[in-house]
Amino acid sequence: DPAVVRSYGDLITGDKNALLIAARLYGYGEIYDIEVTTPSGELQKVAVDLNNLTAREIEDESIFKNENRFSFTLPRSGDKIEFKFLTVSDDKAISDKLKKSKPIGGRDPQLTERLSRMILSAGGNDDPMFIRLFTESMLAVDSRAFREYVAKIQPNVNMEIEVVDEATSEPFRTPVALGSSFFWPEL
């Protein structure tokens, strides 16, 4: 069964994030102290209640067929692609490859590498070299639409919180970054 998680590396990133938060909750409690930069430019300490971080709601559950394989039609080119959510193993392989590679022509290869790992086929062609060339030449509007779609449907923990800027009393939203103090609060 392709949907069975056999190892940590098989977990999709959202599931890994949920496990990390659960481990932190049970190990050190629900309060995680962070520092954020406010819209007024000040650093502000915030005590985050990890119980308030919720799972991102999935709008259309019909797209999930107990398999890490989905489809999307690119809006500008009209090409149909099949893709998967990146796993822990995929993230590690991407990170390892990027450490060994040098940027070509001042271009950051991270986006192309991530897209090449996510896209399983383009226009019915599943050849890895074709997919690499396809992602390198993908129109920016198509790339953005695809990434927005994935962000919308991918299960994950909503890592954004609302904070009130102490200097202006205005609320703002900010991501909760998982730093070294997440598992070592004494640091």
CSV table of C-alpha atoms in Angstrom, one decimal:
chain,number,residue,atom,x,y,z
A,1,ASP,CA,0.0,0.0,0.0
A,2,PRO,CA,1.7,3.3,-1.1
A,3,ALA,CA,0.0,5.3,1.6
A,4,VAL,CA,1.6,3.3,4.4
A,5,VAL,CA,4.3,5.1,6.3
A,6,ARG,CA,7.1,2.6,6.8
A,7,SER,CA,9.8,5.0,8.2
A,8,TYR,CA,10.3,8.5,9.4
A,9,GLY,CA,11.5,9.4,5.9
A,10,ASP,CA,8.1,8.5,4.4
A,11,LEU,CA,6.3,11.2,6.5
A,12,ILE,CA,5.1,14.2,4.6
A,13,THR,CA,6.4,17.5,6.0
A,14,GLY,CA,3.1,18.4,7.6
A,15,ASP,CA,2.9,15.1,9.5
A,16,LYS,CA,6.5,15.7,10.7
A,17,ASN,CA,5.6,19.1,11.9
A,18,ALA,CA,2.6,17.8,13.9
A,19,LEU,CA,4.8,15.2,15.5
A,20,LEU,CA,7.5,17.8,16.5
A,21,ILE,CA,4.9,20.0,18.1
A,22,ALA,CA,3.3,17.0,19.9
A,23,ALA,CA,6.7,15.9,21.2
A,24,ARG,CA,7.5,19.5,22.4
A,25,LEU,CA,4.1,19.7,24.1
A,26,TYR,CA,4.5,16.5,26.0
A,27,GLY,CA,8.1,17.1,26.8
A,28,TYR,CA,8.3,20.7,27.9
A,29,GLY,CA,4.7,21.9,28.0
A,30,GLU,CA,2.5,24.1,25.9
A,31,ILE,CA,4.3,27.5,26.2
A,32,TYR,CA,7.0,28.2,23.7
A,33,ASP,CA,8.7,31.6,24.1
A,34,ILE,CA,9.8,33.3,20.8
A,35,GLU,CA,10.9,36.7,19.7
A,36,VAL,CA,9.2,38.3,16.7
A,37,THR,CA,9.9,41.5,14.7
A,38,THR,CA,6.8,43.7,14.7
A,39,PRO,CA,5.5,45.8,11.8
A,40,SER,CA,6.9,48.8,13.7
A,41,GLY,CA,10.3,47.2,13.5
A,42,GLU,CA,10.7,46.3,17.2
A,43,LEU,CA,11.7,42.9,18.6
A,44,GLN,CA,8.9,41.6,20.9
A,45,LYS,CA,8.8,38.6,23.1
A,46,VAL,CA,5.8,36.4,22.7
A,47,ALA,CA,4.7,33.3,24.6
A,48,VAL,CA,3.1,30.9,22.1
A,49,ASP,CA,0.6,28.4,23.4
A,50,LEU,CA,1.3,25.4,21.2
A,51,ASN,CA,-2.2,24.1,21.8
A,52,ASN,CA,-3.5,26.9,19.7
A,53,LEU,CA,-1.6,25.8,16.6
A,54,THR,CA,-4.1,24.0,14.6
A,55,ALA,CA,-4.1,21.7,11.6
A,56,ARG,CA,-4.7,23.5,8.3
A,57,GLU,CA,-8.2,22.7,7.1
A,58,ILE,CA,-8.5,20.8,3.9
A,59,GLU,CA,-11.1,22.3,1.6
A,60,ASP,CA,-11.6,19.5,-0.9
A,61,GLU,CA,-11.1,16.1,0.6
A,62,SER,CA,-12.1,14.4,-2.7
A,63,ILE,CA,-8.6,14.9,-4.1
A,64,PHE,CA,-7.1,12.5,-1.5
A,65,LYS,CA,-7.2,8.9,-2.7
A,66,ASN,CA,-5.0,7.4,0.0
A,67,GLU,CA,-2.0,7.9,-2.1
A,68,ASN,CA,0.6,10.7,-2.3
A,69,ARG,CA,-0.3,11.5,-5.9
A,70,PHE,CA,-2.3,14.4,-7.1
A,71,SER,CA,-2.9,16.3,-10.3
A,72,PHE,CA,-3.1,19.9,-11.3
A,73,THR,CA,-3.5,21.8,-14.6
A,74,LEU,CA,-1.2,24.7,-15.0
A,75,PRO,CA,-3.3,27.8,-15.8
A,76,ARG,CA,-1.1,29.5,-18.5
A,77,SER,CA,0.4,26.6,-20.4
A,78,GLY,CA,-2.5,24.2,-19.9
A,79,ASP,CA,-0.1,21.3,-19.1
A,80,LYS,CA,-1.4,18.7,-16.7
A,81,ILE,CA,1.0,17.6,-14.1
A,82,GLU,CA,1.0,14.9,-11.5
A,83,PHE,CA,2.8,15.6,-8.2
A,84,LYS,CA,3.4,14.4,-4.7
A,85,PHE,CA,3.9,16.2,-1.4
A,86,LEU,CA,7.5,16.2,-0.4
A,87,THR,CA,8.5,13.7,2.4
A,88,VAL,CA,11.2,14.0,5.1
A,89,SER,CA,13.5,11.9,2.8
A,90,ASP,CA,12.8,14.3,-0.1
A,91,ASP,CA,13.6,17.3,2.0
A,92,LYS,CA,16.9,15.7,3.2
A,93,ALA,CA,17.9,14.7,-0.4
A,94,ILE,CA,17.2,18.3,-1.6
A,95,SER,CA,19.2,19.8,1.2
A,96,ASP,CA,22.1,17.4,0.5
A,97,LYS,CA,22.1,18.1,-3.2
A,98,LEU,CA,21.9,21.9,-2.7
A,99,LYS,CA,24.9,21.8,-0.3
A,100,LYS,CA,26.9,20.2,-3.1
A,101,SER,CA,25.8,22.4,-6.0
A,102,LYS,CA,26.7,26.0,-6.9
A,103,PRO,CA,24.2,28.5,-8.1
A,104,ILE,CA,24.3,28.8,-11.9
A,105,GLY,CA,24.1,32.3,-13.4
A,106,GLY,CA,23.2,33.8,-10.0
A,107,ARG,CA,19.9,31.7,-9.9
A,108,ASP,CA,19.0,29.9,-6.8
A,109,PRO,CA,18.4,26.2,-7.7
A,110,GLN,CA,16.3,25.4,-4.6
A,111,LEU,CA,12.9,26.1,-6.3
A,112,THR,CA,13.8,24.0,-9.4
A,113,GLU,CA,15.1,21.2,-7.2
A,114,ARG,CA,11.9,21.2,-5.1
A,115,LEU,CA,9.6,21.2,-8.1
A,116,SER,CA,11.6,18.5,-9.8
A,117,ARG,CA,11.2,16.3,-6.7
A,118,MET,CA,7.5,17.1,-6.4
A,119,ILE,CA,6.4,16.7,-10.0
A,120,LEU,CA,5.9,13.0,-11.0
A,121,SER,CA,4.8,13.6,-14.6
A,122,ALA,CA,4.2,16.5,-16.9
A,123,GLY,CA,1.9,16.1,-19.9
A,124,GLY,CA,2.0,12.3,-19.2
A,125,ASN,CA,5.8,12.1,-19.4
A,126,ASP,CA,7.4,10.8,-16.3
A,127,ASP,CA,11.1,10.7,-17.5
A,128,PRO,CA,13.2,12.5,-14.7
A,129,MET,CA,15.3,14.4,-17.3
A,130,PHE,CA,12.1,15.6,-19.0
A,131,ILE,CA,10.7,16.7,-15.7
A,132,ARG,CA,13.9,18.5,-14.8
A,133,LEU,CA,13.9,20.5,-18.1
A,134,PHE,CA,10.1,21.1,-17.7
A,135,THR,CA,10.6,22.6,-14.2
A,136,GLU,CA,13.5,24.7,-15.4
A,137,SER,CA,11.4,26.2,-18.2
A,138,MET,CA,8.1,26.5,-16.3
A,139,LEU,CA,6.5,29.9,-16.7
A,140,ALA,CA,6.6,31.9,-13.5
A,141,VAL,CA,2.8,32.3,-13.5
A,142,ASP,CA,2.4,28.5,-13.7
A,143,SER,CA,5.0,27.9,-11.0
A,144,ARG,CA,3.3,30.3,-8.6
A,145,ALA,CA,-0.2,28.9,-9.2
A,146,PHE,CA,1.1,25.4,-8.7
A,147,ARG,CA,2.9,26.3,-5.4
A,148,GLU,CA,-0.2,28.2,-4.2
A,149,TYR,CA,-2.4,25.1,-4.9
A,150,VAL,CA,0.0,22.8,-3.1
A,151,ALA,CA,0.1,25.1,-0.1
A,152,LYS,CA,-3.7,25.2,-0.1
A,153,ILE,CA,-4.2,21.4,-0.1
A,154,GLN,CA,-1.2,20.1,1.7
A,155,PRO,CA,-1.9,18.9,5.2
A,156,ASN,CA,0.2,20.8,7.7
A,157,VAL,CA,0.1,22.7,11.0
A,158,ASN,CA,-0.9,26.3,10.7
A,159,MET,CA,2.3,27.9,12.1
A,160,GLU,CA,1.0,31.5,12.0
A,161,ILE,CA,-0.2,33.3,15.1
A,162,GLU,CA,-1.8,36.7,15.7
A,163,VAL,CA,0.2,39.1,17.9
A,164,VAL,CA,-0.6,42.6,19.1
A,165,ASP,CA,2.3,45.0,18.4
A,166,GLU,CA,3.1,46.5,21.8
A,167,ALA,CA,4.2,49.8,20.3
A,168,THR,CA,1.1,50.4,18.2
A,169,SER,CA,-1.5,48.2,19.7
A,170,GLU,CA,-2.3,46.9,16.2
A,171,PRO,CA,-2.6,43.1,15.6
A,172,PHE,CA,-0.5,41.4,13.0
A,173,ARG,CA,0.2,37.8,11.9
A,174,THR,CA,3.6,36.2,12.1
A,175,PRO,CA,5.0,32.7,11.6
A,176,VAL,CA,6.2,30.7,14.6
A,177,ALA,CA,9.8,29.8,13.8
A,178,LEU,CA,11.0,26.6,15.4
A,179,GLY,CA,14.5,27.5,16.8
A,180,SER,CA,16.9,25.7,19.0
A,181,SER,CA,14.9,26.6,22.1
A,182,PHE,CA,12.0,24.6,20.8
A,183,PHE,CA,13.5,21.4,22.3
A,184,TRP,CA,16.0,23.1,24.6
A,185,PRO,CA,14.0,25.9,26.3
A,186,GLU,CA,16.9,26.5,28.8
A,187,LEU,CA,19.2,27.8,26.0
